[in-house]
PDB file of C-alpha atoms and ligand atoms in Angstrom:
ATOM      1  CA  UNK A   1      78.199 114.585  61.544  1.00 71.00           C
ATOM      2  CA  UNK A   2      79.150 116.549  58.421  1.00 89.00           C
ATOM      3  CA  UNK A   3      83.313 115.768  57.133  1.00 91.00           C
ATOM      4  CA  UNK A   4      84.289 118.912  58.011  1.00 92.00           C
ATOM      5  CA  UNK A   5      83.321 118.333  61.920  1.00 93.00           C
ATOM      6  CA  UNK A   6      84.912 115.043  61.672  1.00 93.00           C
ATOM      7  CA  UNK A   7      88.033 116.150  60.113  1.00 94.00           C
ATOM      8  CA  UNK A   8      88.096 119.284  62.566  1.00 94.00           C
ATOM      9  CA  UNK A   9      87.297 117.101  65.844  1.00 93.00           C
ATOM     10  CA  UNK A  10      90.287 115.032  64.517  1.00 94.00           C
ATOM     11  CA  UNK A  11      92.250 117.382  64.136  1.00 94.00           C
ATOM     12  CA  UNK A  12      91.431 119.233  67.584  1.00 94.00           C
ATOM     13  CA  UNK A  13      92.197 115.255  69.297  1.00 94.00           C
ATOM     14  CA  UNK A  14      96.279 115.133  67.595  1.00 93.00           C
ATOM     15  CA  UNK A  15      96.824 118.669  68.946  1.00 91.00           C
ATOM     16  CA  UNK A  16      96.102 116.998  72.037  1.00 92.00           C
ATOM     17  CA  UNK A  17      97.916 114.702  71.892  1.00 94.00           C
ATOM     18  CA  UNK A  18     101.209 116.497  70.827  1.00 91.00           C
ATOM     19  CA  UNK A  19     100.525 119.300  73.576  1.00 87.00           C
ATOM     20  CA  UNK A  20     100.380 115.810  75.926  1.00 91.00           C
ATOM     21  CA  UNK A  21     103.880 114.893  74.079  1.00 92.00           C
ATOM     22  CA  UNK A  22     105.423 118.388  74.690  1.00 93.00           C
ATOM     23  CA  UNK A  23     104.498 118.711  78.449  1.00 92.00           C
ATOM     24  CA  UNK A  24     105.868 115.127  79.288  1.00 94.00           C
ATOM     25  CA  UNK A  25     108.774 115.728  77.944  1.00 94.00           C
ATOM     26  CA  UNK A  26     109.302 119.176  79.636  1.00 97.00           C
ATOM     27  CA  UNK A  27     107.607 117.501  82.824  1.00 95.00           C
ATOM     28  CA  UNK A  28     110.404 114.696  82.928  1.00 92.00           C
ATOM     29  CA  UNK A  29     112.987 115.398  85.301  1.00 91.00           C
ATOM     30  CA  UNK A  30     115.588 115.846  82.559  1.00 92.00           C
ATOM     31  CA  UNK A  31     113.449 118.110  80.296  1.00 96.00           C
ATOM     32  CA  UNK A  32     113.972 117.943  76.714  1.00 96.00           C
ATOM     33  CA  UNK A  33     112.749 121.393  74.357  1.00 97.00           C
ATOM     34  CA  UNK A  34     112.678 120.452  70.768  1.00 97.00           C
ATOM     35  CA  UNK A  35     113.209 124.191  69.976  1.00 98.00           C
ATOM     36  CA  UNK A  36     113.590 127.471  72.389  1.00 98.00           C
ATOM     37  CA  UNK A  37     109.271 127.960  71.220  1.00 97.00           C
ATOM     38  CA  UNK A  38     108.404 125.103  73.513  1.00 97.00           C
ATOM     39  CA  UNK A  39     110.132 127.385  76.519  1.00 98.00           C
ATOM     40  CA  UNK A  40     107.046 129.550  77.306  1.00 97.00           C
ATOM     41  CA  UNK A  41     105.372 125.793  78.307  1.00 96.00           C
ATOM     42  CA  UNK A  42     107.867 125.204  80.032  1.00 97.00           C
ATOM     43  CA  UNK A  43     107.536 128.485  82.140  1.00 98.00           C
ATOM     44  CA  UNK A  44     103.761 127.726  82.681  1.00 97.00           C
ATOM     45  CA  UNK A  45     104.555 124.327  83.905  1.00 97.00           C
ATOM     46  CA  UNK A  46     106.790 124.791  86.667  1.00 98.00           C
ATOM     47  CA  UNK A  47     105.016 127.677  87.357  1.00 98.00           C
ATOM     48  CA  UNK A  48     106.788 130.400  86.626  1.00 98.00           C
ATOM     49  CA  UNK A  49     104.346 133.341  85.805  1.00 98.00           C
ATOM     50  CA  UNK A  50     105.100 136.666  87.089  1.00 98.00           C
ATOM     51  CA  UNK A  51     107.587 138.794  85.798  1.00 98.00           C
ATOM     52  CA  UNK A  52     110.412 137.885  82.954  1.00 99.00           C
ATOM     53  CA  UNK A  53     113.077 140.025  80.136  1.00 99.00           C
ATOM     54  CA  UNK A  54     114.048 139.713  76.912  1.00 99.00           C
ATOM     55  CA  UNK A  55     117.553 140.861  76.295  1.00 98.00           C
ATOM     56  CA  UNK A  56     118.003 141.843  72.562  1.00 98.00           C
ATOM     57  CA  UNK A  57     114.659 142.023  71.052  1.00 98.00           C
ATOM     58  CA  UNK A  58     115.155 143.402  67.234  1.00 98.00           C
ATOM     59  CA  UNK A  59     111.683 142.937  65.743  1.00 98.00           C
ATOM     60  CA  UNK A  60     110.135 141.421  68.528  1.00 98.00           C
ATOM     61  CA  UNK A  61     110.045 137.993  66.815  1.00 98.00           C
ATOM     62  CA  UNK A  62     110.759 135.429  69.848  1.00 98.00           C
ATOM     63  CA  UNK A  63     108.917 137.939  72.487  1.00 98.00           C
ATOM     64  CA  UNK A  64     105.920 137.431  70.186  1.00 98.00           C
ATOM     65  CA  UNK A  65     105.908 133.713  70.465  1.00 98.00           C
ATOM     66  CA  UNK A  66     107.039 134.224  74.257  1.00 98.00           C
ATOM     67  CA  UNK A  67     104.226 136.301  74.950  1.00 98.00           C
ATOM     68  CA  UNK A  68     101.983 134.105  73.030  1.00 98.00           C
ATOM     69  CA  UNK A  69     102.117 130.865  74.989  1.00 96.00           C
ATOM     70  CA  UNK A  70     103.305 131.803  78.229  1.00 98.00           C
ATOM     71  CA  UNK A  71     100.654 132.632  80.871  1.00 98.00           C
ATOM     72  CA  UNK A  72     102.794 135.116  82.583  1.00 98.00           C
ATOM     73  CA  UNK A  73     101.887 138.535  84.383  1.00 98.00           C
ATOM     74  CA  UNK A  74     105.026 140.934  82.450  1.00 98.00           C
ATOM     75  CA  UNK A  75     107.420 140.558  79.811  1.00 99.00           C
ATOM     76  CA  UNK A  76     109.688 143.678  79.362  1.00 99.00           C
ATOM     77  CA  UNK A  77     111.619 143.328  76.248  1.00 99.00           C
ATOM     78  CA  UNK A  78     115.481 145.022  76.846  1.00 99.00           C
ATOM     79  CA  UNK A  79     116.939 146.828  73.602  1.00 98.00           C
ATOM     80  CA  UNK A  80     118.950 149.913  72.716  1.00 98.00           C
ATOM     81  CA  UNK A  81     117.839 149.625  68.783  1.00 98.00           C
ATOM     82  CA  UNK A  82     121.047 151.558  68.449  1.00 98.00           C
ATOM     83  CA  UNK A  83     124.026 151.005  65.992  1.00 97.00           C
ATOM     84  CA  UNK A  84     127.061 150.134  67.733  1.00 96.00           C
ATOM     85  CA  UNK A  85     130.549 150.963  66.043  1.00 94.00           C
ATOM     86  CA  UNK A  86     131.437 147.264  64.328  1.00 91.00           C
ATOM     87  CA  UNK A  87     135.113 147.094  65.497  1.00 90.00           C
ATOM     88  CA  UNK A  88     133.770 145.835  68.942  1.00 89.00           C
ATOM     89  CA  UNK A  89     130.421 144.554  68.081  1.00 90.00           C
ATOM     90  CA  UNK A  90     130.820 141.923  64.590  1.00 88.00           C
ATOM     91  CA  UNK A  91     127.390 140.731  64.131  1.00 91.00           C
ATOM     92  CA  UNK A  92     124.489 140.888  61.639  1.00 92.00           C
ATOM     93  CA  UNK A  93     122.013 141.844  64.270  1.00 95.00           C
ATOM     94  CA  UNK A  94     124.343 145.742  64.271  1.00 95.00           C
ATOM     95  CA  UNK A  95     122.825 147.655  61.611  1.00 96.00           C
ATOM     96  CA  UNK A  96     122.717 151.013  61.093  1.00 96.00           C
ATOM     97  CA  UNK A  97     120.811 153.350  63.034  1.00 97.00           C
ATOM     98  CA  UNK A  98     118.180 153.988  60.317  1.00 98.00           C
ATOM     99  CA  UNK A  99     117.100 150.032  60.150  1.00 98.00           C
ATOM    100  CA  UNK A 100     117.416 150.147  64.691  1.00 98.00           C
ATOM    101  CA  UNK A 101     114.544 152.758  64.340  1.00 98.00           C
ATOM    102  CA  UNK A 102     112.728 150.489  61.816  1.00 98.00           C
ATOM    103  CA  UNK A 103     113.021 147.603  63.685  1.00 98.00           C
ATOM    104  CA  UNK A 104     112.272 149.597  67.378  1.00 98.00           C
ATOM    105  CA  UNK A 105     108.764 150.462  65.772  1.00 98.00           C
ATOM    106  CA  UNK A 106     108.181 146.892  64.316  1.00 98.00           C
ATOM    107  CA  UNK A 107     108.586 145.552  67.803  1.00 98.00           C
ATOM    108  CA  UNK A 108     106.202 148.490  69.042  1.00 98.00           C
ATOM    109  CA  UNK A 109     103.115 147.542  66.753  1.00 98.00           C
ATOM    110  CA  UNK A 110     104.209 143.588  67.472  1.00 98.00           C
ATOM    111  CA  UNK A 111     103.790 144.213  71.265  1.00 98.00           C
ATOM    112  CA  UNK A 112     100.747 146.666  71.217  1.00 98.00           C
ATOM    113  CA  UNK A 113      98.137 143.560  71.005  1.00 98.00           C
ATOM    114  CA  UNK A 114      99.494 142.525  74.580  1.00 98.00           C
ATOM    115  CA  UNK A 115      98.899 145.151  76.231  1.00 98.00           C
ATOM    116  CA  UNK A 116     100.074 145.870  79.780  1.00 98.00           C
ATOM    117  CA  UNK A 117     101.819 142.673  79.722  1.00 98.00           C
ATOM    118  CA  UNK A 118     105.006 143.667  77.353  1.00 98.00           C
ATOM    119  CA  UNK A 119     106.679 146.630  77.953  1.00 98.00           C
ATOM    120  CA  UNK A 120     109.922 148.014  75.813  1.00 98.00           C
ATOM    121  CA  UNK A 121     112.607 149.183  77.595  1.00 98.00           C
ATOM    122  CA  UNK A 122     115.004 150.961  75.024  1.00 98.00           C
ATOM    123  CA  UNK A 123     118.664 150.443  76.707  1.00 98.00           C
ATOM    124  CA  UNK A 124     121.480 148.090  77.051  1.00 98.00           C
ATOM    125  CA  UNK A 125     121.840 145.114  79.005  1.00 98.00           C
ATOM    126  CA  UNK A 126     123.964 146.808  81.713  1.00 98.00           C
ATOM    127  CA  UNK A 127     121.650 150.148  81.337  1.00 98.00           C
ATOM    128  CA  UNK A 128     118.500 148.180  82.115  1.00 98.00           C
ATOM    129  CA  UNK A 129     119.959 145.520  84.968  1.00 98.00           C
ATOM    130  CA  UNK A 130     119.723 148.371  87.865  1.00 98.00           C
ATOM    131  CA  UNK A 131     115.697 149.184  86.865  1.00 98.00           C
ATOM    132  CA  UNK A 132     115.197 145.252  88.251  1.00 98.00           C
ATOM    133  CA  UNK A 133     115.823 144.097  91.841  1.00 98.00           C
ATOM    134  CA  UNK A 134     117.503 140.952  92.746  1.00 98.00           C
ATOM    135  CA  UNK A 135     115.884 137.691  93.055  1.00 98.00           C
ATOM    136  CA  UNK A 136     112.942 139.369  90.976  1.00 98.00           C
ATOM    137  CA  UNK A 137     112.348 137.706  87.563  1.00 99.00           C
ATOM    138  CA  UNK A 138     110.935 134.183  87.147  1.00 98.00           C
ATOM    139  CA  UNK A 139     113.591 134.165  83.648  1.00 99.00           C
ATOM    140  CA  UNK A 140     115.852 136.418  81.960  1.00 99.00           C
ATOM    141  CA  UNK A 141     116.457 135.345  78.157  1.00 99.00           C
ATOM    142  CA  UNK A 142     119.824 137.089  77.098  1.00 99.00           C
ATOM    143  CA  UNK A 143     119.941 137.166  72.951  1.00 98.00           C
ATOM    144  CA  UNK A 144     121.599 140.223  72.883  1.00 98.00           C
ATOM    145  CA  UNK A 145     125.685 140.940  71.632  1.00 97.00           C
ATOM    146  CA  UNK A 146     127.194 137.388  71.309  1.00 97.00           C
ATOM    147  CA  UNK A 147     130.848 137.759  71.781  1.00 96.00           C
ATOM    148  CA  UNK A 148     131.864 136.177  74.524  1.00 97.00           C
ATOM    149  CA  UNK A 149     132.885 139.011  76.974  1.00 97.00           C
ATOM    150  CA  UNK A 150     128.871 140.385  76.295  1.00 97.00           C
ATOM    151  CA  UNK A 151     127.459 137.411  77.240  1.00 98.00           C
ATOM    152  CA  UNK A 152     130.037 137.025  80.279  1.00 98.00           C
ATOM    153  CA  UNK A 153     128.568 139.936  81.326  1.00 98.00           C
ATOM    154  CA  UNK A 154     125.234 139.563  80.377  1.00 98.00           C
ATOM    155  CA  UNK A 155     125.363 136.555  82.686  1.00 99.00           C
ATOM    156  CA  UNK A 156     126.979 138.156  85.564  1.00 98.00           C
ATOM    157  CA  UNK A 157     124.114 141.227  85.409  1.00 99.00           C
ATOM    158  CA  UNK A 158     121.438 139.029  85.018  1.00 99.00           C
ATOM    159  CA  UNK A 159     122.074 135.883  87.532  1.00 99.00           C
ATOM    160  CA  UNK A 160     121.166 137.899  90.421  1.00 99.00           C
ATOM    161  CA  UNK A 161     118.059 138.985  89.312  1.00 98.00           C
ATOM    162  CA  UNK A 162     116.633 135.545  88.370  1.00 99.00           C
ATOM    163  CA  UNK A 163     114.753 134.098  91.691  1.00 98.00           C
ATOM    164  CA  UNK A 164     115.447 130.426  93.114  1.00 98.00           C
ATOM    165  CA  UNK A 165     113.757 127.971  90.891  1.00 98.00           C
ATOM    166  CA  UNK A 166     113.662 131.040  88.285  1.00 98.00           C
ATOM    167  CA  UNK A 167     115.986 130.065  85.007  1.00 98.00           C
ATOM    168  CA  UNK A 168     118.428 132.012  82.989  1.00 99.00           C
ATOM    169  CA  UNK A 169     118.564 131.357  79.365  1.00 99.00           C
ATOM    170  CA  UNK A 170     119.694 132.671  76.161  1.00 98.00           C
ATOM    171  CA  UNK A 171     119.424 131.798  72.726  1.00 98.00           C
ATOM    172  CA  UNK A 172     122.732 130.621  70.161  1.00 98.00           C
ATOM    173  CA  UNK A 173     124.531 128.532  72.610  1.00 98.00           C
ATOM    174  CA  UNK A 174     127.224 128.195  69.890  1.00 98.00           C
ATOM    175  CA  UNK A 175     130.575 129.696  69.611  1.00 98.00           C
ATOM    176  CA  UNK A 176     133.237 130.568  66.441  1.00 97.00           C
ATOM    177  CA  UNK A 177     132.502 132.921  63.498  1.00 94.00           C
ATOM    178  CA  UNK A 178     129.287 131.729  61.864  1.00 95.00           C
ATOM    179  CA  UNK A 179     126.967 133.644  58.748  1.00 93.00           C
ATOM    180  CA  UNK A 180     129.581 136.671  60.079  1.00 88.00           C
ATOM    181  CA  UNK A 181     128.487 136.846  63.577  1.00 93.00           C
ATOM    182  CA  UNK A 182     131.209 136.377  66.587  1.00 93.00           C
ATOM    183  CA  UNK A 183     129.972 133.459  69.021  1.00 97.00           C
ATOM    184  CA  UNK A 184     131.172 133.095  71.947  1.00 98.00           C
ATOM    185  CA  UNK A 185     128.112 132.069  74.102  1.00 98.00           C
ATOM    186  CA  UNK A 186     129.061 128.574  74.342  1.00 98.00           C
ATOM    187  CA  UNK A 187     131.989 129.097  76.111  1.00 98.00           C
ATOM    188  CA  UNK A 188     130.532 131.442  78.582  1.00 98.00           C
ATOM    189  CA  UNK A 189     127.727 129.382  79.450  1.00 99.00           C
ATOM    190  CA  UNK A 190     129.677 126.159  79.759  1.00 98.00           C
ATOM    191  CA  UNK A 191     132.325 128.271  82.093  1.00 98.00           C
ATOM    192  CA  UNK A 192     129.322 129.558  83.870  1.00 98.00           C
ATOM    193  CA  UNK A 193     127.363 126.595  84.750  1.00 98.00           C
ATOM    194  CA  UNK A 194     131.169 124.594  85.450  1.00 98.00           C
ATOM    195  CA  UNK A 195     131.692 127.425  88.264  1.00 98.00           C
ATOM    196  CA  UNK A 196     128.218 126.928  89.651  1.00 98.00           C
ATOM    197  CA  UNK A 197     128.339 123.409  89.217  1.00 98.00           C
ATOM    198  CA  UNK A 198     124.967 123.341  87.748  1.00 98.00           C
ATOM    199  CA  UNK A 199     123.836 121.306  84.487  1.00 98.00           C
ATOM    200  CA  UNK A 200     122.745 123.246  81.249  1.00 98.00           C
ATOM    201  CA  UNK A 201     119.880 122.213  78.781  1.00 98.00           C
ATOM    202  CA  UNK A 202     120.317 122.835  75.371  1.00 98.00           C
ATOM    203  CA  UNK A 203     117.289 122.872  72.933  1.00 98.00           C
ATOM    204  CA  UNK A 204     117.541 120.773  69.980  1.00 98.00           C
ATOM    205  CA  UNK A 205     117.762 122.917  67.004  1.00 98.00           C
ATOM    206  CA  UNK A 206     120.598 122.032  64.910  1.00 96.00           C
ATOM    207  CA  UNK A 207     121.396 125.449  64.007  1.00 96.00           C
ATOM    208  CA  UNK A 208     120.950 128.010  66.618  1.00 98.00           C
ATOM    209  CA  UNK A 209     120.351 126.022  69.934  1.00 98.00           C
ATOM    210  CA  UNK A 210     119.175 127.837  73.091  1.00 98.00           C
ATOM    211  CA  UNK A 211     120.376 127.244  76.657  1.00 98.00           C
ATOM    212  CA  UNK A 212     118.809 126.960  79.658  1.00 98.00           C
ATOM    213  CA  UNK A 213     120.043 126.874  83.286  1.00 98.00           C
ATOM    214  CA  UNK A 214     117.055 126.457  86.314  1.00 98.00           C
ATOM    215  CA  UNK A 215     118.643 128.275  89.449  1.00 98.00           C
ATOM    216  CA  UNK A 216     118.610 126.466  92.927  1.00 98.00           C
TER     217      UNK A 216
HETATM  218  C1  LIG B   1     119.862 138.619  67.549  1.00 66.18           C
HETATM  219  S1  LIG B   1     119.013 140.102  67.867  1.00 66.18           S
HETATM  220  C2  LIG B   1     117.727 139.603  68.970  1.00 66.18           C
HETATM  221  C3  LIG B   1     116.715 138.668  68.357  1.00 66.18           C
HETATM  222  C4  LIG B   1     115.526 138.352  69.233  1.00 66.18           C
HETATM  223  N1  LIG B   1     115.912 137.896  70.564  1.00 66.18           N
HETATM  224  C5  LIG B   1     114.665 137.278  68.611  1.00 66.18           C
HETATM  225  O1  LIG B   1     115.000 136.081  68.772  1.00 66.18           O
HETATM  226  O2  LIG B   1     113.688 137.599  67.935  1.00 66.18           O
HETATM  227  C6  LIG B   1     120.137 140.955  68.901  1.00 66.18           C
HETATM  228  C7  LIG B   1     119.647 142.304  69.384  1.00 66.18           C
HETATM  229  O3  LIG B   1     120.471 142.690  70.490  1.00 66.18           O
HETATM  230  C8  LIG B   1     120.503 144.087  70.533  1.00 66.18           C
HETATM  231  N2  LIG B   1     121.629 144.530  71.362  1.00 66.18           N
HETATM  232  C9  LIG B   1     122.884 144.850  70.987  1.00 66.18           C
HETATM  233  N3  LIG B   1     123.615 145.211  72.023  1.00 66.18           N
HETATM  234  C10 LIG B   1     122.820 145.121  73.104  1.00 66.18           C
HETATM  235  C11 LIG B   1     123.012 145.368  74.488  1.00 66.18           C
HETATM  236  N4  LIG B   1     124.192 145.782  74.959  1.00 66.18           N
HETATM  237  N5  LIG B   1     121.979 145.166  75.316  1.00 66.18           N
HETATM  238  C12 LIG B   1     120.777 144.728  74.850  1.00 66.18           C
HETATM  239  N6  LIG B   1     120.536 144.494  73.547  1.00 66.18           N
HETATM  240  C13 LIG B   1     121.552 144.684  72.685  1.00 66.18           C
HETATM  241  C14 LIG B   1     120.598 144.497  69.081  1.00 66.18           C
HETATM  242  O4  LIG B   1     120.118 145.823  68.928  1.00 66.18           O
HETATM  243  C15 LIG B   1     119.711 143.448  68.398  1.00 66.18           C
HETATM  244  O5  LIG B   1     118.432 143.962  68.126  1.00 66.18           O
END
């Protein structure tokens, strides 16, 4: 056998192994995701494959990696791309309308490769909830304004559309004023999951942690 089979057979056997890492830990019945990337494995493992949103998409980074790994039927990815006035919306992700447009076709070209399984739907949160009916989605992923009344909200539209054993996530489970963004998703999920009495997982990225709450 020449090196270069050797070295690539090697090779092939540790991603094995570290795919065998990842789903034990995600199989355990606490399940541990090193970052929010490892959540599309997650999906596949328990199962969940149908239909799932995106809620604030910008360039169509994370619904690229979502789309990616997860072995699901439909990802619809939820965005105005529209400028918002900055009084009531304090965060990097508001730029003006020029860069919305910029970043709307980014996601476009991102998403073409997938086909029939991503679809862009260009409105809010709250505009979008109503197209989906209750009990529907196998995860809604809410990264969209991060104040905490938006993502009180964002919770309360998008609950009832996640299906029993479905999860609701969302990404920056952090709260305060941080690189001059207003974060308040912390405190919404934590008063969220309190009221349901149901636990929260929290990736393990230092900086910008994603949570993660399975329905019953
Ligand atoms: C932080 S970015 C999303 C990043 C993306 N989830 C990722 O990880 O690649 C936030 C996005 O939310 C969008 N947004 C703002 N208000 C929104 C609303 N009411 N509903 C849905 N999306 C909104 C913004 O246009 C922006 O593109």
């Amino acid at each position: 056998m020449s090196l270069l089979k050797a070295l690539t057979k090697a090779y092939q056997a540790l991603l094995q192994l570290r795919e065998e890492a990842i789903i034990r830990r995600l199989a355990s019945p606490t399940p541990v995701l090193r970052t929010r990337d490892e959540f599309p494995l997650w999906l596949n493992l328990l199962n969940l494959r149908s239909q799932g949103v995106e809620i604030g998409v910008q360039r169509g980074t994370f619904s690229t990696i979502l789309l990616s790994s997860w072995a699901g039927q439909k990802l619809t990815c939820i965005d105005p791309w529209r400028s918002f006035d900055p009084a009531s919306y304090h965060d990097t992700a508001n730029v003006e309308q020029s860069r919305q447009e910029a970043n709307f076709q980014t996601t476009r070209s991102r998403l073409a490769p997938f086909g029939t399984r991503a679809a862009q739907l260009r409105k809010t949160s709250a505009e979008a909830a109503p197209d989906f009916a209750d009990l529907s989605l196998d995860f809604a992923y809410i990264d969209a304004q991060h104040h905490y009344a938006a993502v009180v909200e964002d919770i309360t539209l998008w609950w009832p559309k996640v299906r029993p054993g479905g999860i609701l996530a969302g990404h920056d489970y952090l709260d305060g004023i941080v690189s001059g963004t207003d974060f308040g998703v912390k405190r919404a999920v934590d008063e969220f999951a309190h009221s349901q009495n149901l636990p929260i997982i929290a990736s393990l990225e230092l900086d910008y942690p994603s949570w993660f709450i399975v329905k019953p």
